[in-house]
PDB file of C-alpha atoms in Angstrom:
ATOM      1  CA  VAL T   1     -13.776  12.186  13.681  1.00 73.00           C
ATOM      2  CA  THR T   2     -13.902  10.699  17.060  1.00 80.00           C
ATOM      3  CA  ASP T   3     -13.965  14.211  18.694  1.00 80.00           C
ATOM      4  CA  ARG T   4     -16.897  15.162  16.457  1.00 82.00           C
ATOM      5  CA  LEU T   5     -18.711  11.932  17.122  1.00 83.00           C
ATOM      6  CA  LEU T   6     -18.308  11.981  20.768  1.00 85.00           C
ATOM      7  CA  ALA T   7     -19.645  15.778  20.732  1.00 87.00           C
ATOM      8  CA  ASP T   8     -22.581  14.735  18.593  1.00 89.00           C
ATOM      9  CA  THR T   9     -23.587  11.935  20.858  1.00 92.00           C
ATOM     10  CA  GLY T  10     -22.965  13.837  24.152  1.00 91.00           C
ATOM     11  CA  ARG T  11     -20.400  11.070  25.227  1.00 90.00           C
ATOM     12  CA  SER T  12     -16.874  11.576  26.694  1.00 88.00           C
ATOM     13  CA  ARG T  13     -13.599   9.982  25.740  1.00 87.00           C
ATOM     14  CA  LYS T  14     -12.736   6.922  27.936  1.00 86.00           C
ATOM     15  CA  ARG T  15      -9.154   6.445  26.518  1.00 81.00           C
ATOM     16  CA  SER T  16      -6.955   8.213  24.134  1.00 77.00           C
ATOM     17  CA  THR T  17      -4.708   6.397  21.737  1.00 72.00           C
ATOM     18  CA  ALA T  18      -2.517   9.365  20.978  1.00 71.00           C
ATOM     19  CA  ASP T  19       0.311   7.843  22.962  1.00 68.00           C
ATOM     20  CA  LEU T  20      -0.255   4.214  22.078  1.00 64.00           C
ATOM     21  CA  PRO T  21       1.690   2.352  19.417  1.00 63.00           C
ATOM     22  CA  ILE T  22      -0.738   0.903  17.074  1.00 68.00           C
ATOM     23  CA  GLY T  23      -0.542  -1.078  13.870  1.00 68.00           C
ATOM     24  CA  GLY T  24       2.983  -1.477  12.657  1.00 74.00           C
ATOM     25  CA  ALA T  25       4.361   0.826  15.454  1.00 66.00           C
ATOM     26  CA  ARG T  26       3.565  -1.980  18.008  1.00 72.00           C
ATOM     27  CA  ASP T  27       6.632  -3.945  18.948  1.00 73.00           C
ATOM     28  CA  PHE T  28       8.688  -1.902  16.664  1.00 81.00           C
ATOM     29  CA  PRO T  29      11.720  -0.078  17.915  1.00 80.00           C
ATOM     30  CA  ALA T  30      11.534   3.709  17.626  1.00 81.00           C
ATOM     31  CA  ALA T  31      14.954   4.314  16.012  1.00 81.00           C
ATOM     32  CA  GLY T  32      18.703   3.767  16.508  1.00 90.00           C
ATOM     33  CA  PRO T  33      20.609   0.588  17.252  1.00 94.00           C
ATOM     34  CA  ALA T  34      17.489  -1.219  18.335  1.00 93.00           C
ATOM     35  CA  ARG T  35      15.799  -0.611  15.087  1.00 94.00           C
ATOM     36  CA  ASP T  36      18.892  -1.459  13.074  1.00 96.00           C
ATOM     37  CA  ALA T  37      19.131  -4.781  14.869  1.00 96.00           C
ATOM     38  CA  TRP T  38      15.366  -5.475  14.227  1.00 96.00           C
ATOM     39  CA  VAL T  39      15.801  -4.898  10.512  1.00 97.00           C
ATOM     40  CA  ALA T  40      18.966  -6.994  10.342  1.00 97.00           C
ATOM     41  CA  ALA T  41      17.220  -9.795  12.101  1.00 97.00           C
ATOM     42  CA  LEU T  42      14.366  -9.380   9.518  1.00 97.00           C
ATOM     43  CA  ALA T  43      16.829  -9.758   6.720  1.00 98.00           C
ATOM     44  CA  ARG T  44      18.564 -12.840   8.427  1.00 97.00           C
ATOM     45  CA  ASN T  45      15.155 -14.471   9.030  1.00 96.00           C
ATOM     46  CA  SER T  46      13.620 -13.868   5.709  1.00 97.00           C
ATOM     47  CA  GLY T  47      16.658 -14.106   3.552  1.00 97.00           C
ATOM     48  CA  LEU T  48      15.775 -10.873   1.763  1.00 97.00           C
ATOM     49  CA  PRO T  49      18.554  -8.167   1.178  1.00 97.00           C
ATOM     50  CA  LEU T  50      19.003  -5.733   3.888  1.00 97.00           C
ATOM     51  CA  PRO T  51      17.988  -2.739   1.792  1.00 97.00           C
ATOM     52  CA  ARG T  52      14.722  -4.382   0.979  1.00 97.00           C
ATOM     53  CA  CYS T  53      14.064  -5.072   4.621  1.00 97.00           C
ATOM     54  CA  GLN T  54      14.918  -1.428   5.460  1.00 97.00           C
ATOM     55  CA  VAL T  55      12.283  -0.178   2.938  1.00 96.00           C
ATOM     56  CA  LEU T  56       9.706  -2.731   4.229  1.00 97.00           C
ATOM     57  CA  ALA T  57      10.452  -1.634   7.813  1.00 96.00           C
ATOM     58  CA  SER T  58      10.106   2.001   7.021  1.00 93.00           C
ATOM     59  CA  ARG T  59       6.731   1.454   5.257  1.00 94.00           C
ATOM     60  CA  TYR T  60       5.151  -1.143   7.664  1.00 94.00           C
ATOM     61  CA  GLY T  61       6.931  -1.109  10.991  1.00 92.00           C
ATOM     62  CA  SER T  62       6.720  -4.480  12.721  1.00 92.00           C
ATOM     63  CA  ARG T  63       4.168  -5.649  10.003  1.00 94.00           C
ATOM     64  CA  ALA T  64       7.177  -5.766   7.650  1.00 95.00           C
ATOM     65  CA  ARG T  65       7.809  -9.277   8.954  1.00 96.00           C
ATOM     66  CA  GLN T  66       4.758 -10.716   7.363  1.00 95.00           C
ATOM     67  CA  ILE T  67       5.459  -9.106   4.039  1.00 97.00           C
ATOM     68  CA  ALA T  68       9.162 -10.203   4.061  1.00 97.00           C
ATOM     69  CA  LEU T  69       8.153 -13.686   4.720  1.00 96.00           C
ATOM     70  CA  ALA T  70       5.614 -13.502   1.830  1.00 96.00           C
ATOM     71  CA  GLU T  71       8.334 -12.208  -0.430  1.00 97.00           C
ATOM     72  CA  SER T  72      10.613 -14.885   0.591  1.00 96.00           C
ATOM     73  CA  ALA T  73       8.103 -17.573  -0.193  1.00 96.00           C
ATOM     74  CA  ASP T  74       7.177 -16.071  -3.455  1.00 96.00           C
ATOM     75  CA  PRO T  75      10.079 -14.356  -5.462  1.00 91.00           C
ATOM     76  CA  ALA T  76       7.599 -12.819  -8.092  1.00 95.00           C
ATOM     77  CA  ARG T  77       8.477  -9.227  -9.141  1.00 96.00           C
ATOM     78  CA  PHE T  78       6.845  -6.754 -11.236  1.00 95.00           C
ATOM     79  CA  ALA T  79       8.555  -5.979 -14.698  1.00 92.00           C
ATOM     80  CA  ALA T  80      10.413  -2.729 -14.569  1.00 81.00           C
ATOM     81  CA  PHE T  81       8.870  -1.795 -11.221  1.00 87.00           C
ATOM     82  CA  ASP T  82      10.880  -2.694  -8.059  1.00 89.00           C
ATOM     83  CA  ALA T  83       9.459  -0.202  -5.663  1.00 91.00           C
ATOM     84  CA  TYR T  84       6.694  -2.732  -4.763  1.00 96.00           C
ATOM     85  CA  THR T  85       6.359  -6.511  -5.201  1.00 97.00           C
ATOM     86  CA  PRO T  86       3.388  -8.827  -6.222  1.00 98.00           C
ATOM     87  CA  PRO T  87       3.492 -10.623  -2.710  1.00 98.00           C
ATOM     88  CA  GLU T  88       3.512  -7.182  -0.985  1.00 97.00           C
ATOM     89  CA  ILE T  89       0.498  -5.984  -2.996  1.00 98.00           C
ATOM     90  CA  ALA T  90      -1.302  -9.303  -2.345  1.00 98.00           C
ATOM     91  CA  HIS T  91      -0.551  -9.066   1.403  1.00 97.00           C
ATOM     92  CA  ILE T  92      -1.983  -5.564   1.435  1.00 97.00           C
ATOM     93  CA  CYS T  93      -5.114  -6.851  -0.266  1.00 97.00           C
ATOM     94  CA  SER T  94      -5.520  -9.655   2.221  1.00 95.00           C
ATOM     95  CA  ALA T  95      -4.671  -7.736   5.416  1.00 94.00           C
ATOM     96  CA  GLU T  96      -5.926  -4.287   4.841  1.00 92.00           C
ATOM     97  CA  ARG T  97      -9.659  -4.582   3.888  1.00 93.00           C
ATOM     98  CA  VAL T  98      -9.055  -3.560   0.187  1.00 97.00           C
ATOM     99  CA  THR T  99     -12.128  -3.549  -1.889  1.00 97.00           C
ATOM    100  CA  ARG T 100     -10.996  -1.320  -4.778  1.00 97.00           C
ATOM    101  CA  LEU T 101      -7.845  -0.797  -6.858  1.00 97.00           C
ATOM    102  CA  GLU T 102      -7.818   2.707  -5.718  1.00 95.00           C
ATOM    103  CA  ASP T 103      -7.571   1.521  -2.177  1.00 96.00           C
ATOM    104  CA  VAL T 104      -4.036   0.053  -2.941  1.00 96.00           C
ATOM    105  CA  VAL T 105      -2.756   2.750  -5.126  1.00 94.00           C
ATOM    106  CA  LEU T 106      -4.052   5.890  -3.336  1.00 92.00           C
ATOM    107  CA  ARG T 107      -4.649   4.771   0.198  1.00 93.00           C
ATOM    108  CA  ARG T 108      -2.542   1.765   1.378  1.00 94.00           C
ATOM    109  CA  THR T 109       0.667   2.625  -0.370  1.00 93.00           C
ATOM    110  CA  LEU T 110       2.489   5.805  -1.288  1.00 88.00           C
ATOM    111  CA  MET T 111       2.242   5.138  -4.973  1.00 88.00           C
ATOM    112  CA  GLY T 112       0.051   8.110  -5.660  1.00 79.00           C
ATOM    113  CA  PHE T 113       2.758  10.458  -3.992  1.00 77.00           C
ATOM    114  CA  GLU T 114       5.880   8.741  -5.347  1.00 80.00           C
ATOM    115  CA  ARG T 115       5.067   9.697  -8.929  1.00 77.00           C
ATOM    116  CA  GLU T 116       5.903   6.319 -10.323  1.00 76.00           C
ATOM    117  CA  ILE T 117       2.418   5.381 -11.552  1.00 85.00           C
ATOM    118  CA  THR T 118       2.433   4.439 -15.209  1.00 88.00           C
ATOM    119  CA  GLU T 119      -0.293   2.690 -17.362  1.00 90.00           C
ATOM    120  CA  ASP T 120       1.897  -0.504 -17.517  1.00 92.00           C
ATOM    121  CA  ARG T 121       2.475  -0.624 -13.644  1.00 93.00           C
ATOM    122  CA  LEU T 122      -1.167  -0.071 -13.042  1.00 94.00           C
ATOM    123  CA  GLY T 123      -2.012  -2.909 -15.187  1.00 95.00           C
ATOM    124  CA  GLN T 124       0.376  -5.197 -13.355  1.00 96.00           C
ATOM    125  CA  ILE T 125      -0.816  -4.032  -9.891  1.00 96.00           C
ATOM    126  CA  ALA T 126      -4.471  -4.426 -10.975  1.00 97.00           C
ATOM    127  CA  ALA T 127      -3.662  -8.107 -12.138  1.00 97.00           C
ATOM    128  CA  VAL T 128      -2.417  -8.874  -8.599  1.00 98.00           C
ATOM    129  CA  VAL T 129      -5.229  -7.171  -6.922  1.00 98.00           C
ATOM    130  CA  GLY T 130      -7.742  -8.890  -9.065  1.00 98.00           C
ATOM    131  CA  ASP T 131      -6.307 -12.223  -8.605  1.00 98.00           C
ATOM    132  CA  THR T 132      -6.099 -11.810  -4.788  1.00 98.00           C
ATOM    133  CA  LEU T 133      -9.623 -10.409  -4.610  1.00 98.00           C
ATOM    134  CA  GLY T 134     -11.162 -12.867  -7.148  1.00 98.00           C
ATOM    135  CA  TRP T 135     -12.044 -10.338  -9.777  1.00 98.00           C
ATOM    136  CA  ASP T 136     -12.941 -11.212 -13.249  1.00 98.00           C
ATOM    137  CA  SER T 137     -11.504  -9.325 -16.240  1.00 97.00           C
ATOM    138  CA  VAL T 138     -14.682  -7.058 -16.442  1.00 98.00           C
ATOM    139  CA  ARG T 139     -14.243  -6.026 -12.764  1.00 98.00           C
ATOM    140  CA  ARG T 140     -10.491  -5.520 -13.104  1.00 98.00           C
ATOM    141  CA  ASP T 141     -11.093  -3.387 -16.360  1.00 97.00           C
ATOM    142  CA  ALA T 142     -13.711  -1.344 -14.558  1.00 98.00           C
ATOM    143  CA  GLU T 143     -11.377  -0.738 -11.554  1.00 97.00           C
ATOM    144  CA  LEU T 144      -8.627   0.399 -13.909  1.00 95.00           C
ATOM    145  CA  LYS T 145     -10.992   2.741 -15.559  1.00 95.00           C
ATOM    146  CA  ASP T 146     -12.150   4.224 -12.270  1.00 96.00           C
ATOM    147  CA  LEU T 147      -8.641   4.694 -10.979  1.00 94.00           C
ATOM    148  CA  ARG T 148      -7.501   6.421 -14.284  1.00 92.00           C
ATOM    149  CA  THR T 149     -10.357   8.833 -13.903  1.00 91.00           C
ATOM    150  CA  ALA T 150      -9.637   9.566 -10.286  1.00 91.00           C
ATOM    151  CA  LEU T 151      -6.078  10.013 -11.026  1.00 90.00           C
ATOM    152  CA  MET T 152      -6.687  12.416 -13.789  1.00 87.00           C
ATOM    153  CA  ARG T 153      -9.576  14.431 -12.278  1.00 88.00           C
ATOM    154  CA  ARG T 154      -8.585  14.512  -8.561  1.00 84.00           C
ATOM    155  CA  HIS T 155      -4.723  14.158  -8.670  1.00 78.00           C
ATOM    156  CA  HIS T 156      -3.929  15.619 -12.233  1.00 79.00           C
ATOM    157  CA  VAL T 157      -1.825  12.473 -13.031  1.00 77.00           C
ATOM    158  CA  PRO T 158      -2.174  11.799 -16.710  1.00 72.00           C
ATOM    159  CA  LEU T 159      -2.142   8.215 -17.986  1.00 70.00           C
ATOM    160  CA  GLY T 160      -2.776   6.538 -21.208  1.00 51.00           C
ATOM    161  CA  ALA T 161      -3.386   8.612 -24.337  1.00 42.00           C
ATOM    162  CA  ALA T 162      -3.184  11.827 -22.490  1.00 39.00           C
ATOM    163  CA  ALA T 163       0.213  11.013 -20.986  1.00 43.00           C
ATOM    164  CA  ARG T 164       1.510   9.920 -24.435  1.00 39.00           C
ATOM    165  CA  ARG T 165       0.411  13.221 -25.970  1.00 40.00           C
ATOM    166  CA  LYS T 166       2.029  15.288 -23.171  1.00 44.00           C
ATOM    167  CA  ALA T 167       5.371  13.291 -23.466  1.00 43.00           C
ATOM    168  CA  GLY T 168       5.270  13.556 -27.232  1.00 43.00           C
TER     169      GLY T 168
END
């Protein structure tokens, strides 16, 4: 996108970010013993189990610290869905410029690729997103409807009645 914008405006690049660690890569050990020590320290400091800290570190890099601390402060969990947590989703909403439910499910997490999306899980996630972003029930329901449509039409992920018919 930047290359095209620069070409369209006749400007030249002043600095490349290709080799700069940005986001969660900043201050995050690349691999090996340094990364293992970072994750172990995260587990000690947050009180979360080491496997959970490993998951968070692989998802968010150095930003895992904020989510681990949020999970330590709020032990809420989704019913029958342990891949993500309510504090994790709330943090994503607050820190990642989320405006739509689709942003969380298809852009800020790997849920869309992990094939663990169910109607019940979407409802739980929508409740957290809605609470965090101050949505009323009308907005939450509209977001769910829009996401179901996108999942079915663009990603061929059946939910609701279509999924039940397929399973049955």
